[in-house]
Coordinates of C-alpha atoms in Angstrom, one line a residue:
M753 CA 14.6 12.4 -29.7
T754 CA 12.1 11.9 -26.8
D755 CA 8.4 11.3 -27.1
R756 CA 7.8 14.9 -25.9
E757 CA 10.2 16.4 -28.4
E758 CA 8.5 14.5 -31.2
A759 CA 5.1 15.9 -30.0
G760 CA 6.5 19.4 -30.1
A761 CA 6.5 20.0 -26.3
D762 CA 9.2 22.2 -24.8
P763 CA 11.3 19.9 -22.7
A764 CA 12.4 22.6 -20.3
A765 CA 8.8 23.5 -19.5
M766 CA 7.8 19.9 -19.1
G767 CA 10.3 19.0 -16.4
R768 CA 12.2 15.7 -16.7
V769 CA 13.0 14.6 -20.2
E770 CA 12.8 10.9 -20.6
T771 CA 11.4 8.4 -23.1
T772 CA 8.4 6.2 -22.3
D773 CA 10.7 3.3 -21.5
E774 CA 13.0 5.4 -19.3
R775 CA 10.0 6.7 -17.4
A776 CA 8.6 3.2 -16.9
D777 CA 12.0 2.1 -15.7
R778 CA 12.2 5.0 -13.2
Q779 CA 8.6 4.5 -12.1
W780 CA 9.2 0.7 -11.6
L781 CA 12.3 1.3 -9.5
D782 CA 10.4 3.9 -7.4
L783 CA 7.5 1.6 -6.9
M784 CA 9.8 -1.3 -5.9
Q785 CA 11.6 0.8 -3.3
E786 CA 8.3 2.0 -1.8
T787 CA 7.0 -1.6 -1.8
R788 CA 10.1 -2.9 0.0
V789 CA 9.3 -0.6 2.9
V790 CA 5.7 -1.7 3.3
Q791 CA 6.3 -5.4 2.5
T792 CA 8.6 -5.8 5.4
G793 CA 6.2 -4.3 7.9
V794 CA 3.2 -6.2 6.7
Q795 CA 5.1 -9.5 6.6
I796 CA 6.4 -9.0 10.2
M797 CA 2.9 -8.1 11.4
L798 CA 1.4 -11.1 9.7
G799 CA 4.0 -13.3 11.2
F800 CA 3.1 -12.1 14.7
L801 CA -0.6 -12.4 14.0
L802 CA -0.2 -16.0 12.9
T803 CA 1.4 -17.0 16.2
V804 CA -1.4 -15.6 18.4
V805 CA -3.6 -18.6 17.9
F806 CA -0.9 -20.8 19.5
T807 CA -0.7 -18.8 22.7
P808 CA -2.5 -19.7 25.9
R809 CA -4.3 -16.4 25.9
Y810 CA -6.1 -17.2 22.6
A811 CA -8.2 -19.8 24.3
S812 CA -9.7 -17.2 26.7
L813 CA -10.8 -14.9 23.9
G814 CA -14.6 -14.6 23.4
T815 CA -16.3 -15.3 20.1
T816 CA -16.3 -11.7 19.0
D817 CA -12.6 -11.3 19.6
R818 CA -11.9 -14.6 17.8
R819 CA -13.8 -13.4 14.8
I820 CA -11.9 -10.1 14.9
Y821 CA -8.7 -12.1 15.0
V822 CA -9.6 -14.3 12.0
L823 CA -10.7 -11.2 10.1
T824 CA -7.4 -9.5 10.9
V825 CA -5.3 -12.6 9.8
V826 CA -7.3 -12.8 6.5
L827 CA -6.9 -9.0 5.9
G828 CA -3.1 -9.3 6.7
S829 CA -2.8 -12.2 4.3
L830 CA -4.6 -10.3 1.5
A831 CA -2.4 -7.3 2.1
T832 CA 0.7 -9.5 1.9
G833 CA -0.5 -11.0 -1.3
A834 CA -1.2 -7.6 -2.9
L835 CA 2.1 -6.2 -1.8
I836 CA 4.1 -9.1 -3.0
G837 CA 2.1 -9.3 -6.2
P838 CA 4.2 -6.7 -8.2
V839 CA 7.2 -9.0 -7.8
S840 CA 5.5 -11.9 -9.3
F841 CA 3.9 -9.7 -11.9
H842 CA 7.3 -8.4 -12.9
R843 CA 8.8 -11.8 -13.0
L844 CA 6.0 -13.2 -15.3
V845 CA 6.0 -10.3 -17.7
S846 CA 9.7 -9.5 -17.7
G847 CA 11.2 -9.2 -21.2
R848 CA 7.7 -8.8 -22.8
R849 CA 8.2 -5.1 -23.5
I850 CA 5.1 -4.1 -21.5
K851 CA 6.8 -2.3 -18.6
P852 CA 4.6 0.9 -18.8
R853 CA 1.5 -1.3 -18.4
A854 CA 3.2 -3.4 -15.8
V855 CA 3.9 -0.2 -13.8
V856 CA 0.2 0.6 -13.9
W857 CA -0.9 -2.8 -12.7
A858 CA 1.8 -3.0 -10.0
S859 CA 0.8 0.4 -8.8
R860 CA -2.8 -0.8 -8.5
L861 CA -1.7 -3.9 -6.6
V862 CA 0.3 -1.7 -4.2
F863 CA -2.6 0.7 -3.7
A864 CA -4.9 -2.2 -3.0
G865 CA -2.3 -3.6 -0.6
L866 CA -2.2 -0.2 1.2
L867 CA -5.9 -0.3 1.6
L868 CA -5.8 -3.8 2.9
L869 CA -3.0 -2.9 5.3
L870 CA -5.1 0.0 6.6
A871 CA -7.9 -2.4 7.3
T872 CA -5.5 -4.9 8.9
L873 CA -4.0 -2.4 11.2
T874 CA -7.4 -1.1 12.2
S875 CA -8.7 -4.5 12.9
A876 CA -5.6 -5.5 14.9
L877 CA -5.9 -2.3 16.9
V878 CA -9.5 -3.1 17.6
L879 CA -8.6 -6.6 18.9
I880 CA -5.7 -5.5 21.0
L881 CA -7.5 -2.6 22.6
R882 CA -10.6 -4.7 23.3
V883 CA -8.3 -7.1 25.3
A884 CA -6.2 -4.3 26.8
T885 CA -8.7 -1.6 27.8
A886 CA -12.3 -0.8 28.5
D887 CA -14.6 -1.3 25.6
A888 CA -16.0 2.2 25.8
V889 CA -12.8 3.9 24.8
V890 CA -11.9 1.4 22.0
P891 CA -14.0 3.2 19.3
W892 CA -12.5 6.5 20.2
L893 CA -8.9 5.3 20.2
V894 CA -9.3 3.3 17.0
G895 CA -11.1 6.2 15.3
G896 CA -8.3 8.6 16.2
V897 CA -5.6 6.3 14.9
L898 CA -7.6 5.6 11.8
A899 CA -8.0 9.3 11.2
W900 CA -4.2 9.7 11.6
Y901 CA -3.6 6.9 9.1
L902 CA -6.0 8.5 6.6
L903 CA -4.4 11.9 7.1
C904 CA -0.8 10.6 6.6
W905 CA -1.5 8.1 3.9
F906 CA -4.1 9.8 1.8
A907 CA -5.3 13.3 2.7
L908 CA -1.9 14.9 2.9
P909 CA -0.5 13.4 -0.4
L910 CA -3.8 14.2 -2.2
W911 CA -3.7 17.8 -0.8
A912 CA -0.1 18.2 -2.0
R913 CA -0.9 16.7 -5.4
G914 CA -3.8 19.0 -5.9
R915 CA -1.9 22.1 -4.6
H916 CA 1.4 21.6 -6.3
T917 CA 0.6 19.9 -9.6
S918 CA -1.4 20.9 -12.6
R919 CA -3.6 18.6 -14.6
R920 CA -1.1 18.8 -17.4
E921 CA 1.7 17.4 -15.2
E922 CA -0.2 14.3 -14.3

């Protein structure tokens, strides 16, 4: 008997029928699959960022651009740490029968990683556009791209969640 059936809920009305452990297993697998996608991108981006300081062009950057670069590398490093964190978390708590709580903490790490990735991408875009184009258009271009990220990553999913789920389903 599932947890829902024990609580007297109608399984057909509640959607997927699974135990707490089955749900945690499914959520963990979903989270790891999502994380794999973003981990690869952030690691590649950080790798490229780390090489910039060794290029001849770096020496010609002004103080502001160097500061933006350092900020971007630090943000990228923090994002990488947060997005790899769930792997380490799982490894250290595996077999301790706390998977439902591990899913919650890993989800928080991934969300923090996404926020840090957003900041990293924005900072990198500022730096690249400052070097590549006129300063006057940089805020507009970065603002437009940032708005797009916010729409795709947060506004649309939050809208869909609000429109297509009820409080009971959460």
